[in-house]
Tab-separated table of N, CA, C and O and ligand atoms in Angstrom:
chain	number	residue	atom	x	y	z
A	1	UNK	N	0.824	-1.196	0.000
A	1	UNK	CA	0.000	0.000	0.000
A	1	UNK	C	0.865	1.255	0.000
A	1	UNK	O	2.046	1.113	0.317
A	2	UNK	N	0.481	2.290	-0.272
A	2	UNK	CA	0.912	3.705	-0.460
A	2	UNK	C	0.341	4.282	0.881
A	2	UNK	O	-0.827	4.004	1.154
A	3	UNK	N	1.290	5.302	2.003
A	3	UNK	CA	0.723	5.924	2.921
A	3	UNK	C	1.129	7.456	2.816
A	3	UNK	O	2.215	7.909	2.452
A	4	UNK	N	0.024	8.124	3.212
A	4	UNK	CA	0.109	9.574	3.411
A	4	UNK	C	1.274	9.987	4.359
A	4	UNK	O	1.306	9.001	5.095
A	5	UNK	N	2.240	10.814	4.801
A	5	UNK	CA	2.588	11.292	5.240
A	5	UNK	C	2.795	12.585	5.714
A	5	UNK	O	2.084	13.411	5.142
A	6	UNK	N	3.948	13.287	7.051
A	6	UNK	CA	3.714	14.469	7.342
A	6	UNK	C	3.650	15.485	6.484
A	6	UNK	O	2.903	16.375	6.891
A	7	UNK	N	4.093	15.671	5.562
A	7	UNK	CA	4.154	16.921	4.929
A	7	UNK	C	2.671	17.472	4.136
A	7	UNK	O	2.458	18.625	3.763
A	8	UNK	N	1.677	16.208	3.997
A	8	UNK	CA	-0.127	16.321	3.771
A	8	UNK	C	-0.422	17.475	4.702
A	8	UNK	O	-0.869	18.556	4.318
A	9	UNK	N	-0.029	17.045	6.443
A	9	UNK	CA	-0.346	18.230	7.157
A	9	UNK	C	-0.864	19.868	6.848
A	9	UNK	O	-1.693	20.507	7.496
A	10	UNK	N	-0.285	20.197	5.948
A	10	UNK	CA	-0.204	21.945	5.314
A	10	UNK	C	-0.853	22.215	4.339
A	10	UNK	O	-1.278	23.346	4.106
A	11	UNK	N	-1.105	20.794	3.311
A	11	UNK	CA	-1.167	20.868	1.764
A	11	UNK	C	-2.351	20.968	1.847
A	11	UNK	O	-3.005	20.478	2.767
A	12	UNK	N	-2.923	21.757	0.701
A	12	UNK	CA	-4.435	21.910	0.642
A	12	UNK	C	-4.602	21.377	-0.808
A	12	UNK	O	-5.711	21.697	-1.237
A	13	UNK	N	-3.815	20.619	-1.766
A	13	UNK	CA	-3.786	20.067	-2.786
A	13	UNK	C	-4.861	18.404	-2.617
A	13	UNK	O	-4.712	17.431	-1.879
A	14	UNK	N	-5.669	18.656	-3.440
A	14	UNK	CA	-6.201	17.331	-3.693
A	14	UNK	C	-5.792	16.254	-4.858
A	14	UNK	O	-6.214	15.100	-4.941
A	15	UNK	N	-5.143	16.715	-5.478
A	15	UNK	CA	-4.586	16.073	-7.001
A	15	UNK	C	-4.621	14.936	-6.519
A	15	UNK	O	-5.504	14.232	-7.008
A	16	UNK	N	-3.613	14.173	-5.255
A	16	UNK	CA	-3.885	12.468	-5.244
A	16	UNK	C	-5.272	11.884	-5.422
A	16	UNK	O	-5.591	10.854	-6.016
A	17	UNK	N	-6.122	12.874	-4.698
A	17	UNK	CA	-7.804	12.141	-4.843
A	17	UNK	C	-8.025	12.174	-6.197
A	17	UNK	O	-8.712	11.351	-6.801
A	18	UNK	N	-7.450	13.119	-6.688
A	18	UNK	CA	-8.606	13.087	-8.519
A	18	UNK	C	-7.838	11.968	-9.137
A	18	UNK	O	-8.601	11.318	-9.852
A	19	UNK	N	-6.451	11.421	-9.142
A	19	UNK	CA	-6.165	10.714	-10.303
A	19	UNK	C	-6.058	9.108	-9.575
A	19	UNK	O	-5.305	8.286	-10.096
A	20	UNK	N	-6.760	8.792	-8.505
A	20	UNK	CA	-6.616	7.311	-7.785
A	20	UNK	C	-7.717	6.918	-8.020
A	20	UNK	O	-8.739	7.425	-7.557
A	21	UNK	N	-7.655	5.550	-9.094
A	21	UNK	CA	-8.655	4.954	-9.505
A	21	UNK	C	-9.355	4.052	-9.105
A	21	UNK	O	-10.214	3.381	-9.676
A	22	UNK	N	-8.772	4.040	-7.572
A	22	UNK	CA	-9.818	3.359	-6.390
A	22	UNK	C	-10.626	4.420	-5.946
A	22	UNK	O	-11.844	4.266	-6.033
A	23	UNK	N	-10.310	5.158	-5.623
A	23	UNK	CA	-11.313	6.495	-4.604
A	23	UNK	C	-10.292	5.568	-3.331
A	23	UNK	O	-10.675	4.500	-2.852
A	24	UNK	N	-9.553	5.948	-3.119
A	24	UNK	CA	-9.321	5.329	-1.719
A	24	UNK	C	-8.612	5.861	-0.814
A	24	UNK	O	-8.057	5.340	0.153
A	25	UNK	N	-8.654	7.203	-1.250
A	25	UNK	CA	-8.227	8.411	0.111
A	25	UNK	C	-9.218	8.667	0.693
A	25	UNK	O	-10.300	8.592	0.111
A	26	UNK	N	-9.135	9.008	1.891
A	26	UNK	CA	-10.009	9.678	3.017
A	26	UNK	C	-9.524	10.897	3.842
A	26	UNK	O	-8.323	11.152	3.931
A	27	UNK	N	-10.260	11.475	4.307
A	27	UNK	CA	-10.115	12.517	4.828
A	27	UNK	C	-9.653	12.184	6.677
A	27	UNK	O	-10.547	12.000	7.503
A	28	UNK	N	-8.189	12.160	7.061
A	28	UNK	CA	-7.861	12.335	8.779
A	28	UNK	C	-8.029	13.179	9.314
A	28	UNK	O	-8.748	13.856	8.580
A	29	UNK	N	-7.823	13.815	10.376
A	29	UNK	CA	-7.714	14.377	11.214
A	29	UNK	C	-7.335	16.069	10.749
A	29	UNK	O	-7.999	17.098	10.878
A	30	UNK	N	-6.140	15.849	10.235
A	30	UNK	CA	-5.637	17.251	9.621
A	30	UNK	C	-5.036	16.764	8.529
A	30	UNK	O	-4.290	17.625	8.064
A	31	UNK	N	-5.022	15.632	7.824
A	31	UNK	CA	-4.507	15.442	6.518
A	31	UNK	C	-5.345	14.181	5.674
A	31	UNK	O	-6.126	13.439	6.270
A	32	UNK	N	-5.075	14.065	4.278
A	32	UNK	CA	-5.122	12.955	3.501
A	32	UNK	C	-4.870	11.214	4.562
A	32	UNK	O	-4.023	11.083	5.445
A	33	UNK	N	-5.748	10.244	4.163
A	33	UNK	CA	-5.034	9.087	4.231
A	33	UNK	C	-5.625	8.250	3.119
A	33	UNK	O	-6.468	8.583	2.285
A	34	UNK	N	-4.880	6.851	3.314
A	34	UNK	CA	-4.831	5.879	1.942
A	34	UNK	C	-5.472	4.915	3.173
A	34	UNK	O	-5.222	4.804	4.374
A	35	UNK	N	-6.493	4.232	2.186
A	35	UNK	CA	-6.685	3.235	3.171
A	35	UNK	C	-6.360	1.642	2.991
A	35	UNK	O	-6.961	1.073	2.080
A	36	UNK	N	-5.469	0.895	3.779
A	36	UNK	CA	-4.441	0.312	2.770
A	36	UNK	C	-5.028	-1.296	2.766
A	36	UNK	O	-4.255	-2.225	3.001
A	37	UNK	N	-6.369	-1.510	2.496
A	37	UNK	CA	-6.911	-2.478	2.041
A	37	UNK	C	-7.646	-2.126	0.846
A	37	UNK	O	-8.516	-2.914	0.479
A	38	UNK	N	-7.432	-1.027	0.152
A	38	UNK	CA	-8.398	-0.512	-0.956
A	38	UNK	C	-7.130	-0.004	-2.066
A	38	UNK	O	-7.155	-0.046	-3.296
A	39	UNK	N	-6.329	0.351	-1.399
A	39	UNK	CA	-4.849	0.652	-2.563
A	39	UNK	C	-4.635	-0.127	-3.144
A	39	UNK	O	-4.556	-1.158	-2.478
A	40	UNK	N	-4.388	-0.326	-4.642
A	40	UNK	CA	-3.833	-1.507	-5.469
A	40	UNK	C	-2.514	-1.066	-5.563
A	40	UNK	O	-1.970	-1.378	-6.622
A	41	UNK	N	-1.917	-0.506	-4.863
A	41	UNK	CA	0.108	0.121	-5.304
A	41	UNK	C	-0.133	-0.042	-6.700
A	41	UNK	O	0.315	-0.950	-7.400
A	42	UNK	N	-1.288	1.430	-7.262
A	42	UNK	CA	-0.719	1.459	-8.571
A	42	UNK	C	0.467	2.190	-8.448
A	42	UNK	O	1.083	2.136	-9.513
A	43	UNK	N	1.279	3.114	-7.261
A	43	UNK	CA	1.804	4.483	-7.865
A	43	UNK	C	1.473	5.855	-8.946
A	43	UNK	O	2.231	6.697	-9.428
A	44	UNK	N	0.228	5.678	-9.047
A	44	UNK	CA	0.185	6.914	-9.850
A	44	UNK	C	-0.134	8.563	-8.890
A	44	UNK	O	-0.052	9.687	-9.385
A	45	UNK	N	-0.561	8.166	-7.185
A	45	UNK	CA	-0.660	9.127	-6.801
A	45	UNK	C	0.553	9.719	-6.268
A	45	UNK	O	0.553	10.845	-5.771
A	46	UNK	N	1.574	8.999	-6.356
A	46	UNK	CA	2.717	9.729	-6.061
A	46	UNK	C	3.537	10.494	-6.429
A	46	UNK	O	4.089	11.241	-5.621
A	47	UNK	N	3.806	10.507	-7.628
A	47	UNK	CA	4.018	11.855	-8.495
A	47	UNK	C	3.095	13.425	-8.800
A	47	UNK	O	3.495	14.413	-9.417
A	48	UNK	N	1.997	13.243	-8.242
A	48	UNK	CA	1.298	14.088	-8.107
A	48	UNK	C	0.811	14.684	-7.050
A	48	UNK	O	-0.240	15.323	-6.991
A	49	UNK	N	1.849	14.402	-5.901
A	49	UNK	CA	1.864	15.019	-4.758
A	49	UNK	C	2.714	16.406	-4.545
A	49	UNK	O	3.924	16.353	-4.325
A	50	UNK	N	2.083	17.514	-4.615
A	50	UNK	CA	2.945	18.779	-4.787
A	50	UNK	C	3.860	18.964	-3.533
A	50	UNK	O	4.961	19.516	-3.528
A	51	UNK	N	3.093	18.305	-2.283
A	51	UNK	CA	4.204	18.239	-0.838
A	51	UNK	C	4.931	16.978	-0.600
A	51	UNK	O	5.399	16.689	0.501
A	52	UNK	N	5.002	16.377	-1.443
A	52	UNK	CA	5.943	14.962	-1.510
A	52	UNK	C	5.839	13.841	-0.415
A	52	UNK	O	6.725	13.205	0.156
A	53	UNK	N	4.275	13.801	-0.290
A	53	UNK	CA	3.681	13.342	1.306
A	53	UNK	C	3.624	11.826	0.882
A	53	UNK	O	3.838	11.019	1.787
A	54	UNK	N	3.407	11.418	-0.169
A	54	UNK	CA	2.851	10.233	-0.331
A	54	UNK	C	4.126	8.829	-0.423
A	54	UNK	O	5.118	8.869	-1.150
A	55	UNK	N	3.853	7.968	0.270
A	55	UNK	CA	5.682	7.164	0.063
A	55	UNK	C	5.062	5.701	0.140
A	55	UNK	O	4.102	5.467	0.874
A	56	UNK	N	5.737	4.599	-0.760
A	56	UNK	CA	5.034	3.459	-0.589
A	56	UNK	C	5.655	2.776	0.521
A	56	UNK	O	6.753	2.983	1.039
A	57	UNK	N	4.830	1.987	0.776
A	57	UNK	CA	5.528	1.282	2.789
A	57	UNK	C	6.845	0.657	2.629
A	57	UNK	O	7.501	0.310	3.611
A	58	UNK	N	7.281	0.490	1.340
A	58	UNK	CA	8.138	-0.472	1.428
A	58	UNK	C	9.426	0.630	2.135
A	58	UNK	O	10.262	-0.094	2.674
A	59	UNK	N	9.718	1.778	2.244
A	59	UNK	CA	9.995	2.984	2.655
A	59	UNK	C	10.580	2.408	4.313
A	59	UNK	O	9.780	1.842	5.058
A	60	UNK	N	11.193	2.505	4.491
A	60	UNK	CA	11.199	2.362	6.307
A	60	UNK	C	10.788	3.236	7.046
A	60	UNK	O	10.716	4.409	6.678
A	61	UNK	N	10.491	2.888	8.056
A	61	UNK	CA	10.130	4.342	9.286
A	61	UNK	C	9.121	4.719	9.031
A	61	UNK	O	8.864	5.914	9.178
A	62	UNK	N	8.137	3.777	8.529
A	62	UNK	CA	6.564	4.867	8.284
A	62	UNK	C	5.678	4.097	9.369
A	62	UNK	O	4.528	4.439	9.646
A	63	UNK	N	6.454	2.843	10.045
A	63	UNK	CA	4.816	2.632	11.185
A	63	UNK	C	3.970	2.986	11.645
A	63	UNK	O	3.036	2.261	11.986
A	64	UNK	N	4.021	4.269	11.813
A	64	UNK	CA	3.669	5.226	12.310
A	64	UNK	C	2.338	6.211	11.720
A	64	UNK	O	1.324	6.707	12.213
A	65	UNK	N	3.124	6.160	10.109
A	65	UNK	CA	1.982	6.783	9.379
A	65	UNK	C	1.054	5.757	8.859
A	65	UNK	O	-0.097	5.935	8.461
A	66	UNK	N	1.713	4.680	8.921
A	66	UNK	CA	0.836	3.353	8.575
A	66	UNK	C	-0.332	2.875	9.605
A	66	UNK	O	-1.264	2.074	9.526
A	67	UNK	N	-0.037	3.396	10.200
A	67	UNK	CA	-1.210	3.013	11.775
A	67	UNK	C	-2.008	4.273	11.336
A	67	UNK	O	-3.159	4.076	10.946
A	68	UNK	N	-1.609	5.335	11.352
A	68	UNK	CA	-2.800	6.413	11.253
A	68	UNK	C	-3.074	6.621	9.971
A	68	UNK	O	-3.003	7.837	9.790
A	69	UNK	N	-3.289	6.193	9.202
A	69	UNK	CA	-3.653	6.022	7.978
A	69	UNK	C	-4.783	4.833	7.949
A	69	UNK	O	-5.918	4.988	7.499
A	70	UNK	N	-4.429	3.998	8.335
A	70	UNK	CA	-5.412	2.775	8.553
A	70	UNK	C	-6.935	2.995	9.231
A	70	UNK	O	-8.108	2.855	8.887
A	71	UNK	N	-6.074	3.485	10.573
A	71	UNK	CA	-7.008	4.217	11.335
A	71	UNK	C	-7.808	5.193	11.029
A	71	UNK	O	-9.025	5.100	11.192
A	72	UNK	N	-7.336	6.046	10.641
A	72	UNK	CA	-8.564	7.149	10.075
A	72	UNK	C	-9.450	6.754	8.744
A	72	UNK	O	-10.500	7.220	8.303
A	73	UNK	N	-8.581	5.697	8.293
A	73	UNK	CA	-9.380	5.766	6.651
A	73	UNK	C	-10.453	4.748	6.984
A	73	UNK	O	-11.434	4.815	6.243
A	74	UNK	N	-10.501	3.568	8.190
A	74	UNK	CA	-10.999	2.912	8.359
A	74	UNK	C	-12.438	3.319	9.454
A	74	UNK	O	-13.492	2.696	9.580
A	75	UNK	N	-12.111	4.229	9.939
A	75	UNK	CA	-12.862	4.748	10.154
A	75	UNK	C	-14.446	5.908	10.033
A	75	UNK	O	-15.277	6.553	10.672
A	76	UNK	N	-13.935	5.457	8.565
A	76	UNK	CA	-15.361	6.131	7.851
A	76	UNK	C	-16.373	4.464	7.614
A	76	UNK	O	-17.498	4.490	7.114
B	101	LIG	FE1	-4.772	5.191	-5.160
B	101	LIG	FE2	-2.847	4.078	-6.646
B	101	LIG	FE3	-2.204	5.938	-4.850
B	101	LIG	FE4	-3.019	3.526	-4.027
B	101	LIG	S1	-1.119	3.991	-5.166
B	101	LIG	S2	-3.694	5.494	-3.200
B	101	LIG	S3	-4.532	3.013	-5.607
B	101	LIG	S4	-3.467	6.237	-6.697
């Protein structure tokens, strides 16, 4: 799966939602999340992140955003 990260915090850019051909962002707390039973890791929302928030898990050090990502998206 693909997870949101800190730098979403600020961004008021939606571009990842328009070009993910799941619909599978949701709205957290104060940022974007992916909800990572609905992501197919196409990668296409990651280049179209103007705050460079978006990173696929394989990434280290994201447990963190991987829990709150889950969490909030799962929570709708
Ligand atoms: Fe959507 Fe693809 Fe990004 Fe996953 S990697 S959130 S499916 S655009």
């Amino acid at each position: 799966t693909y997870v949101v990260t800190e730098n979403c915090i600020k961004c008021k850019y939606m571009d990842c939602v328009e070009v993910c051909p799941v619909d599978c962002f949701y709205e957290g707390e104060n940022f974007l999340v992916i909800h990572p039973d609905e992501c197919i890791d196409c990668g296409v929302c990651e280049p179209e992140c103007p705050a460079d928030a978006i990173k696929a898990d394989t990434e280290k050090g994201l447990e963190a955003w991987l829990e709150l990502n889950a969490k909030f998206a799962q929570s709708w």
